[in-house]
Amino acid sequence: MFLAMRELWFARTRFLLMGAVVALISILMVILSGLSSGLVVDGVSALQRTPVQAFAFAEGTKTDSAFSRSVVTEDQADAWRARPDVARAELFGNTIVNAKTDGGTPVDLTLFGIRPGSFLEPSVAEGTPIGGDTDVVLSDSARATGVELGDTIVVDRLGTRLNVVGFTSDKRTFGHVDVAYLPLNTWQEIHAGVRLGEQVPPSAYTEASVVVIEGVDGALPDLAAGDAEAGTAAKTLEESFDASPGYSAEMMTMSMIIAFLYAISALVVGAFFTIWTVQRSREIAVLRAMGASTGFLLRDSLLQAVIVLVGSVAVGVLIGLGLGSGLEGSGMPFVLETGPIVQGAVLLVVLGLVGAALAVARIVRVDPLAALGENR
């Protein structure tokens, strides 16, 4: 440990440069982590806040954009309700529409059709819950688009008029679009494409996008058995996130970028300590000739790596948090979450140590005779 600290001070410029590189990688890790978490929140936060264990889609529905492709019936919902491991099951509508406020402001909304008073109805932070057939409760984030309490929203092409009666206490989005909760029967009319004043076909009121399922005591029901009885294809809440438009592609892209970042970090640290080990081979040989054990030399070298990595990652994370705090609420899908950032910082340190360990492993092959001038 004494030798490791002396070398850190003696070659402080080189170690500071190495630390600066690791710190920059740590900053990038924090920013990418925030973007990844932000995309998740912007893509499926409304689903995350839905108090269910599973969604039952129409059998054979493709995973991508499954909510917009799936159509289930009241009979299928009844089949799920009859199961002993299901506490509650409700029809649930999901449609993305273009609309305008009565003032002409364009608004994109994801309409969540629910039965008023059911367990799916969100709590209202401002205004009142859904009362009439044309009432809607919007995500709190919809305020940024210019929508206010009491506004009327007109759905494009159909002319359906919806009255904004409340806002949720938190952000609820689906497919990067703000969510509007409205009565299921009104959603069914919009989904059927019924224009204002037209007669609604009776079959429209028996259909929805999916059946939402709440298990007994919050436990996950037997989805396979339920699917066999209802003729559906159920997915757990987390699995249903892939049904959000573009969610899978976004997550795979971010995961690949972050994975390459970790690999680059390990390679950079390994390359640095490889060069550093080569440069100090003669000193290591002298220590071997004086009787230093291989374990002592490995611990000495790895201690340097630990100090550089932990210190640099800590500084980089702190700087990244400072930069990231300025990005939150800026309109960019960016959310700082403790879990992913801590996990990323630990991975950077561990992978850096792996790279350093592979580099300093050459110590065990250092010939003590080199210290006595054998190669001259």
Tab-separated table of C-alpha atoms in Angstrom:
chain	number	residue	atom	x	y	z
A	1	MET	CA	0.000	0.000	0.000
A	2	PHE	CA	2.868	2.351	0.774
A	3	LEU	CA	4.430	1.720	-2.631
A	4	ALA	CA	1.088	2.166	-4.392
A	5	MET	CA	0.508	5.556	-2.752
A	6	ARG	CA	4.065	6.703	-3.501
A	7	GLU	CA	3.672	5.820	-7.172
A	8	LEU	CA	0.317	7.597	-7.362
A	9	TRP	CA	1.981	10.752	-6.103
A	10	PHE	CA	5.141	10.363	-8.163
A	11	ALA	CA	3.193	9.823	-11.425
A	12	ARG	CA	0.260	12.017	-10.438
A	13	THR	CA	-0.049	13.693	-13.845
A	14	ARG	CA	-0.536	10.394	-15.642
A	15	PHE	CA	-2.978	9.108	-13.045
A	16	LEU	CA	-4.922	12.386	-13.101
A	17	LEU	CA	-5.244	12.147	-16.882
A	18	MET	CA	-6.454	8.575	-16.545
A	19	GLY	CA	-8.875	9.620	-13.821
A	20	ALA	CA	-10.205	12.423	-16.026
A	21	VAL	CA	-11.004	9.918	-18.775
A	22	VAL	CA	-12.829	7.621	-16.328
A	23	ALA	CA	-14.702	10.614	-14.893
A	24	LEU	CA	-15.856	11.619	-18.380
A	25	ILE	CA	-17.071	8.077	-18.996
A	26	SER	CA	-18.936	8.237	-15.664
A	27	ILE	CA	-20.590	11.510	-16.673
A	28	LEU	CA	-21.698	9.909	-19.926
A	29	MET	CA	-23.025	6.921	-17.986
A	30	VAL	CA	-25.190	9.183	-15.793
A	31	ILE	CA	-26.550	11.076	-18.812
A	32	LEU	CA	-27.329	7.860	-20.717
A	33	SER	CA	-28.933	6.368	-17.619
A	34	GLY	CA	-31.129	9.455	-17.285
A	35	LEU	CA	-32.116	9.271	-20.949
A	36	SER	CA	-32.921	5.568	-20.667
A	37	SER	CA	-35.066	6.109	-17.553
A	38	GLY	CA	-36.686	9.134	-19.194
A	39	LEU	CA	-37.660	7.108	-22.248
A	40	VAL	CA	-39.226	4.461	-20.013
A	41	VAL	CA	-41.245	7.068	-18.094
A	42	ASP	CA	-42.267	8.890	-21.274
A	43	GLY	CA	-43.206	5.654	-22.993
A	44	VAL	CA	-45.090	3.654	-20.366
A	45	SER	CA	-45.524	5.704	-17.183
A	46	ALA	CA	-49.315	5.437	-17.499
A	47	LEU	CA	-49.075	1.641	-17.630
A	48	GLN	CA	-46.637	1.605	-14.700
A	49	ARG	CA	-49.213	3.453	-12.597
A	50	THR	CA	-52.095	1.151	-13.574
A	51	PRO	CA	-52.942	-1.020	-10.519
A	52	VAL	CA	-53.080	-4.388	-12.333
A	53	GLN	CA	-50.959	-7.516	-12.669
A	54	ALA	CA	-51.677	-8.345	-16.326
A	55	PHE	CA	-53.339	-7.345	-19.597
A	56	ALA	CA	-55.204	-9.879	-21.734
A	57	PHE	CA	-54.869	-9.102	-25.457
A	58	ALA	CA	-56.754	-10.660	-28.337
A	59	GLU	CA	-55.252	-14.005	-29.269
A	60	GLY	CA	-52.618	-13.732	-32.001
A	61	THR	CA	-52.008	-10.005	-31.554
A	62	LYS	CA	-48.512	-8.894	-32.574
A	63	THR	CA	-46.404	-7.516	-29.736
A	64	ASP	CA	-45.496	-4.182	-31.328
A	65	SER	CA	-48.324	-1.645	-30.810
A	66	ALA	CA	-50.469	-4.484	-29.460
A	67	PHE	CA	-52.896	-2.146	-27.695
A	68	SER	CA	-53.947	-0.554	-30.977
A	69	ARG	CA	-54.195	-3.940	-32.761
A	70	SER	CA	-56.054	-5.885	-30.077
A	71	VAL	CA	-59.854	-6.114	-29.758
A	72	VAL	CA	-61.490	-8.080	-26.921
A	73	THR	CA	-65.119	-8.474	-25.889
A	74	GLU	CA	-67.219	-8.348	-22.747
A	75	ASP	CA	-67.619	-12.145	-22.885
A	76	GLN	CA	-63.838	-12.545	-22.612
A	77	ALA	CA	-63.801	-10.167	-19.649
A	78	ASP	CA	-66.546	-12.273	-17.998
A	79	ALA	CA	-64.431	-15.394	-18.490
A	80	TRP	CA	-61.563	-13.769	-16.607
A	81	ARG	CA	-63.890	-12.493	-13.855
A	82	ALA	CA	-65.135	-16.043	-13.252
A	83	ARG	CA	-61.664	-17.322	-12.364
A	84	PRO	CA	-61.010	-17.867	-8.625
A	85	ASP	CA	-57.516	-16.335	-8.788
A	86	VAL	CA	-58.799	-13.061	-10.326
A	87	ALA	CA	-60.097	-10.372	-7.975
A	88	ARG	CA	-61.262	-7.954	-10.668
A	89	ALA	CA	-61.215	-7.777	-14.456
A	90	GLU	CA	-62.349	-4.853	-16.586
A	91	LEU	CA	-62.480	-3.887	-20.227
A	92	PHE	CA	-59.886	-1.230	-21.016
A	93	GLY	CA	-59.582	0.953	-24.106
A	94	ASN	CA	-56.360	2.404	-25.511
A	95	THR	CA	-56.249	4.661	-28.583
A	96	ILE	CA	-53.932	7.495	-29.670
A	97	VAL	CA	-55.784	10.403	-31.290
A	98	ASN	CA	-55.169	13.873	-32.645
A	99	ALA	CA	-57.343	16.630	-31.237
A	100	LYS	CA	-57.643	20.387	-30.723
A	101	THR	CA	-58.791	22.531	-27.865
A	102	ASP	CA	-61.682	24.898	-28.355
A	103	GLY	CA	-59.019	27.601	-28.687
A	104	GLY	CA	-57.428	25.836	-31.665
A	105	THR	CA	-54.374	24.419	-29.871
A	106	PRO	CA	-53.402	21.015	-31.343
A	107	VAL	CA	-53.166	18.224	-28.763
A	108	ASP	CA	-52.058	14.599	-29.114
A	109	LEU	CA	-53.643	12.288	-26.569
A	110	THR	CA	-53.724	8.623	-25.666
A	111	LEU	CA	-57.302	7.875	-24.655
A	112	PHE	CA	-57.668	5.375	-21.806
A	113	GLY	CA	-61.255	4.136	-21.741
A	114	ILE	CA	-62.304	3.009	-18.241
A	115	ARG	CA	-65.514	2.473	-16.319
A	116	PRO	CA	-66.013	5.500	-14.007
A	117	GLY	CA	-65.688	4.484	-10.379
A	118	SER	CA	-63.681	1.353	-11.174
A	119	PHE	CA	-60.274	0.551	-9.681
A	120	LEU	CA	-58.689	1.915	-12.870
A	121	GLU	CA	-59.854	5.477	-12.286
A	122	PRO	CA	-56.891	7.709	-11.313
A	123	SER	CA	-56.850	10.024	-8.332
A	124	VAL	CA	-57.407	13.665	-9.235
A	125	ALA	CA	-55.046	16.349	-7.928
A	126	GLU	CA	-57.022	19.256	-9.392
A	127	GLY	CA	-60.626	19.373	-10.520
A	128	THR	CA	-63.133	16.544	-10.176
A	129	PRO	CA	-63.260	12.836	-11.128
A	130	ILE	CA	-65.042	11.649	-14.255
A	131	GLY	CA	-68.755	12.345	-13.887
A	132	GLY	CA	-70.395	12.602	-17.300
A	133	ASP	CA	-69.977	10.782	-20.598
A	134	THR	CA	-67.864	13.578	-22.084
A	135	ASP	CA	-65.643	14.218	-19.041
A	136	VAL	CA	-61.895	13.539	-19.241
A	137	VAL	CA	-59.101	13.604	-16.675
A	138	LEU	CA	-55.704	14.436	-18.177
A	139	SER	CA	-52.140	13.696	-17.178
A	140	ASP	CA	-50.531	16.519	-15.214
A	141	SER	CA	-47.937	16.843	-18.006
A	142	ALA	CA	-50.695	17.856	-20.461
A	143	ARG	CA	-50.650	21.337	-18.912
A	144	ALA	CA	-47.426	22.005	-20.828
A	145	THR	CA	-49.346	21.734	-24.110
A	146	GLY	CA	-51.599	24.637	-23.097
A	147	VAL	CA	-54.617	22.627	-21.927
A	148	GLU	CA	-56.366	24.047	-18.873
A	149	LEU	CA	-59.131	22.959	-16.538
A	150	GLY	CA	-62.503	23.608	-18.162
A	151	ASP	CA	-61.228	23.452	-21.745
A	152	THR	CA	-63.081	21.494	-24.393
A	153	ILE	CA	-61.092	19.099	-26.570
A	154	VAL	CA	-62.427	18.182	-30.015
A	155	VAL	CA	-61.263	14.892	-31.537
A	156	ASP	CA	-60.128	15.318	-35.150
A	157	ARG	CA	-62.351	13.887	-37.929
A	158	LEU	CA	-65.020	12.720	-35.484
A	159	GLY	CA	-65.926	16.000	-33.821
A	160	THR	CA	-66.381	14.333	-30.418
A	161	ARG	CA	-66.208	17.007	-27.715
A	162	LEU	CA	-64.539	16.179	-24.401
A	163	ASN	CA	-64.574	18.411	-21.321
A	164	VAL	CA	-61.409	18.621	-19.193
A	165	VAL	CA	-62.630	18.204	-15.602
A	166	GLY	CA	-59.399	17.251	-13.831
A	167	PHE	CA	-55.672	16.564	-13.843
A	168	THR	CA	-53.744	13.715	-12.239
A	169	SER	CA	-51.094	14.428	-9.612
A	170	ASP	CA	-48.293	12.928	-11.714
A	171	LYS	CA	-47.087	12.470	-15.279
A	172	ARG	CA	-48.916	9.710	-17.153
A	173	THR	CA	-47.893	9.083	-20.751
A	174	PHE	CA	-48.098	6.245	-23.236
A	175	GLY	CA	-46.033	6.136	-26.420
A	176	HIS	CA	-44.623	9.596	-25.512
A	177	VAL	CA	-48.169	11.011	-25.591
A	178	ASP	CA	-50.135	12.417	-22.635
A	179	VAL	CA	-52.960	10.214	-21.377
A	180	ALA	CA	-56.609	11.244	-21.072
A	181	TYR	CA	-58.943	9.058	-18.985
A	182	LEU	CA	-62.544	9.014	-20.218
A	183	PRO	CA	-65.651	6.806	-19.806
A	184	LEU	CA	-65.366	3.461	-21.586
A	185	ASN	CA	-68.608	3.964	-23.554
A	186	THR	CA	-67.305	7.252	-24.981
A	187	TRP	CA	-64.008	5.589	-25.866
A	188	GLN	CA	-65.942	2.795	-27.612
A	189	GLU	CA	-67.777	5.366	-29.746
A	190	ILE	CA	-64.486	7.028	-30.715
A	191	HIS	CA	-62.858	3.669	-31.411
A	192	ALA	CA	-65.787	2.706	-33.663
A	193	GLY	CA	-65.245	5.904	-35.659
A	194	VAL	CA	-68.696	7.275	-34.908
A	195	ARG	CA	-69.007	10.945	-35.839
A	196	LEU	CA	-70.889	13.472	-33.750
A	197	GLY	CA	-74.619	12.875	-34.178
A	198	GLU	CA	-74.298	9.488	-35.907
A	199	GLN	CA	-75.965	6.336	-34.593
A	200	VAL	CA	-73.670	3.991	-32.663
A	201	PRO	CA	-73.800	0.277	-33.608
A	202	PRO	CA	-74.697	-1.814	-30.528
A	203	SER	CA	-71.656	-4.075	-31.035
A	204	ALA	CA	-69.344	-1.111	-30.339
A	205	TYR	CA	-70.321	-1.135	-26.655
A	206	THR	CA	-69.130	-4.742	-26.190
A	207	GLU	CA	-65.545	-4.216	-27.355
A	208	ALA	CA	-62.332	-2.765	-25.945
A	209	SER	CA	-58.578	-3.051	-26.474
A	210	VAL	CA	-57.708	-5.436	-23.630
A	211	VAL	CA	-58.957	-6.963	-20.401
A	212	VAL	CA	-57.093	-5.621	-17.370
A	213	ILE	CA	-56.604	-8.227	-14.657
A	214	GLU	CA	-56.069	-7.787	-10.932
A	215	GLY	CA	-55.078	-10.927	-9.055
A	216	VAL	CA	-56.292	-11.937	-5.619
A	217	ASP	CA	-54.205	-10.147	-2.965
A	218	GLY	CA	-52.032	-8.686	-5.727
A	219	ALA	CA	-50.744	-12.092	-6.854
A	220	LEU	CA	-50.297	-12.908	-10.513
A	221	PRO	CA	-53.117	-15.196	-11.710
A	222	ASP	CA	-52.540	-18.309	-13.811
A	223	LEU	CA	-52.377	-16.536	-17.169
A	224	ALA	CA	-52.069	-19.695	-19.272
A	225	ALA	CA	-55.225	-21.217	-17.766
A	226	GLY	CA	-57.097	-17.935	-18.097
A	227	ASP	CA	-56.070	-17.573	-21.742
A	228	ALA	CA	-57.311	-21.076	-22.484
A	229	GLU	CA	-60.748	-20.249	-21.048
A	230	ALA	CA	-61.106	-16.712	-22.450
A	231	GLY	CA	-59.327	-17.139	-25.795
A	232	THR	CA	-56.863	-14.334	-25.077
A	233	ALA	CA	-53.103	-13.816	-24.916
A	234	ALA	CA	-52.275	-12.329	-21.520
A	235	LYS	CA	-49.058	-10.522	-20.653
A	236	THR	CA	-47.784	-9.358	-17.293
A	237	LEU	CA	-47.675	-5.637	-16.621
A	238	GLU	CA	-43.937	-5.459	-17.385
A	239	GLU	CA	-44.276	-7.548	-20.556
A	240	SER	CA	-46.998	-5.220	-21.811
A	241	PHE	CA	-44.523	-2.339	-21.946
A	242	ASP	CA	-43.303	-3.758	-25.270
A	243	ALA	CA	-46.759	-2.984	-26.670
A	244	SER	CA	-46.023	0.747	-26.410
A	245	PRO	CA	-45.088	2.131	-29.858
A	246	GLY	CA	-41.306	2.058	-30.332
A	247	TYR	CA	-40.589	0.991	-26.748
A	248	SER	CA	-38.643	-2.184	-27.591
A	249	ALA	CA	-36.504	-0.477	-30.226
A	250	GLU	CA	-35.696	2.434	-27.910
A	251	MET	CA	-34.722	0.167	-25.029
A	252	MET	CA	-32.557	-2.076	-27.214
A	253	THR	CA	-30.778	0.961	-28.649
A	254	MET	CA	-30.076	2.471	-25.233
A	255	SER	CA	-28.971	-0.890	-23.813
A	256	MET	CA	-26.510	-1.386	-26.661
A	257	ILE	CA	-25.054	2.108	-26.239
A	258	ILE	CA	-24.611	1.612	-22.483
A	259	ALA	CA	-23.089	-1.862	-22.992
A	260	PHE	CA	-20.505	-0.413	-25.407
A	261	LEU	CA	-19.775	2.320	-22.865
A	262	TYR	CA	-18.947	-0.288	-20.204
A	263	ALA	CA	-16.800	-2.260	-22.640
A	264	ILE	CA	-14.904	0.876	-23.664
A	265	SER	CA	-14.348	1.764	-20.008
A	266	ALA	CA	-12.808	-1.655	-19.295
A	267	LEU	CA	-10.604	-1.440	-22.404
A	268	VAL	CA	-9.394	2.082	-21.584
A	269	VAL	CA	-8.511	1.203	-18.001
A	270	GLY	CA	-6.890	-2.058	-19.064
A	271	ALA	CA	-4.804	-0.334	-21.744
A	272	PHE	CA	-3.618	2.317	-19.289
A	273	PHE	CA	-2.501	-0.188	-16.663
A	274	THR	CA	-0.894	-2.378	-19.318
A	275	ILE	CA	1.309	0.529	-20.404
A	276	TRP	CA	1.929	1.525	-16.792
A	277	THR	CA	2.966	-2.043	-15.896
A	278	VAL	CA	5.357	-2.221	-18.853
A	279	GLN	CA	6.944	1.074	-17.829
A	280	ARG	CA	7.550	-0.113	-14.275
A	281	SER	CA	8.682	-3.661	-15.137
A	282	ARG	CA	12.242	-2.980	-13.933
A	283	GLU	CA	11.019	-1.683	-10.567
A	284	ILE	CA	8.768	-4.708	-10.180
A	285	ALA	CA	11.699	-6.992	-10.987
A	286	VAL	CA	13.748	-5.319	-8.255
A	287	LEU	CA	10.956	-5.921	-5.759
A	288	ARG	CA	10.756	-9.565	-6.833
A	289	ALA	CA	14.516	-9.903	-6.393
A	290	MET	CA	14.170	-8.446	-2.893
A	291	GLY	CA	11.656	-11.146	-2.013
A	292	ALA	CA	8.286	-9.495	-2.684
A	293	SER	CA	5.606	-12.131	-3.310
A	294	THR	CA	3.381	-12.208	-6.359
A	295	GLY	CA	0.324	-11.583	-4.176
A	296	PHE	CA	1.944	-8.502	-2.670
A	297	LEU	CA	2.688	-7.054	-6.118
A	298	LEU	CA	-0.803	-7.795	-7.401
A	299	ARG	CA	-2.415	-6.192	-4.365
A	300	ASP	CA	-0.146	-3.181	-4.730
A	301	SER	CA	-1.087	-2.682	-8.382
A	302	LEU	CA	-4.793	-3.343	-7.934
A	303	LEU	CA	-4.914	-0.879	-5.053
A	304	GLN	CA	-3.798	1.828	-7.464
A	305	ALA	CA	-6.612	0.822	-9.818
A	306	VAL	CA	-9.171	0.892	-6.995
A	307	ILE	CA	-8.137	4.379	-5.874
A	308	VAL	CA	-8.165	5.756	-9.424
A	309	LEU	CA	-11.471	4.113	-10.375
A	310	VAL	CA	-13.452	4.826	-7.212
A	311	GLY	CA	-12.274	8.429	-7.000
A	312	SER	CA	-12.796	9.138	-10.700
A	313	VAL	CA	-16.205	7.461	-10.879
A	314	ALA	CA	-17.380	9.339	-7.766
A	315	VAL	CA	-16.317	12.686	-9.230
A	316	GLY	CA	-17.858	11.844	-12.601
A	317	VAL	CA	-21.164	10.768	-11.067
A	318	LEU	CA	-21.402	13.959	-9.010
A	319	ILE	CA	-20.732	16.109	-12.077
A	320	GLY	CA	-23.209	14.021	-14.093
A	321	LEU	CA	-25.904	14.498	-11.430
A	322	GLY	CA	-25.311	18.238	-11.523
A	323	LEU	CA	-25.647	18.337	-15.300
A	324	GLY	CA	-28.600	15.948	-15.277
A	325	SER	CA	-30.562	17.981	-12.740
A	326	GLY	CA	-30.584	20.813	-15.263
A	327	LEU	CA	-32.013	18.516	-17.951
A	328	GLU	CA	-34.951	17.298	-15.871
A	329	GLY	CA	-38.103	19.185	-16.732
A	330	SER	CA	-36.522	20.676	-19.860
A	331	GLY	CA	-38.874	18.884	-22.259
A	332	MET	CA	-36.314	16.151	-22.914
A	333	PRO	CA	-37.316	12.648	-21.712
A	334	PHE	CA	-34.770	12.629	-18.894
A	335	VAL	CA	-35.186	11.218	-15.372
A	336	LEU	CA	-32.461	10.658	-12.782
A	337	GLU	CA	-33.071	7.463	-10.820
A	338	THR	CA	-30.814	6.289	-8.002
A	339	GLY	CA	-30.914	2.563	-8.813
A	340	PRO	CA	-29.641	2.638	-12.417
A	341	ILE	CA	-26.966	5.232	-11.600
A	342	VAL	CA	-25.589	3.281	-8.621
A	343	GLN	CA	-25.651	0.084	-10.662
A	344	GLY	CA	-23.836	1.815	-13.511
A	345	ALA	CA	-21.172	3.270	-11.201
A	346	VAL	CA	-20.528	-0.147	-9.615
A	347	LEU	CA	-20.246	-1.749	-13.063
A	348	LEU	CA	-17.746	0.873	-14.186
A	349	VAL	CA	-15.558	0.182	-11.147
A	350	VAL	CA	-15.851	-3.616	-11.431
A	351	LEU	CA	-15.204	-3.742	-15.186
A	352	GLY	CA	-12.333	-1.300	-14.773
A	353	LEU	CA	-10.816	-3.569	-12.133
A	354	VAL	CA	-11.218	-6.561	-14.462
A	355	GLY	CA	-9.335	-4.672	-17.158
A	356	ALA	CA	-6.647	-3.622	-14.689
A	357	ALA	CA	-6.337	-7.173	-13.307
A	358	LEU	CA	-5.748	-8.577	-16.778
A	359	ALA	CA	-3.106	-5.918	-17.347
A	360	VAL	CA	-1.177	-6.444	-14.112
A	361	ALA	CA	-1.336	-10.237	-14.424
A	362	ARG	CA	1.931	-9.963	-16.353
A	363	ILE	CA	3.552	-9.205	-12.985
A	364	VAL	CA	3.624	-12.917	-12.192
A	365	ARG	CA	5.909	-13.408	-15.218
A	366	VAL	CA	8.463	-10.746	-14.273
A	367	ASP	CA	11.941	-12.299	-13.993
A	368	PRO	CA	13.858	-11.114	-10.876
A	369	LEU	CA	17.108	-11.530	-12.807
A	370	ALA	CA	16.057	-8.569	-14.961
A	371	ALA	CA	16.824	-6.391	-11.969
A	372	LEU	CA	20.395	-7.686	-12.033
A	373	GLY	CA	20.967	-6.657	-15.638
A	374	GLU	CA	20.394	-10.043	-17.317
A	375	ASN	CA	19.118	-8.395	-20.502
A	376	ARG	CA	22.251	-6.273	-20.951
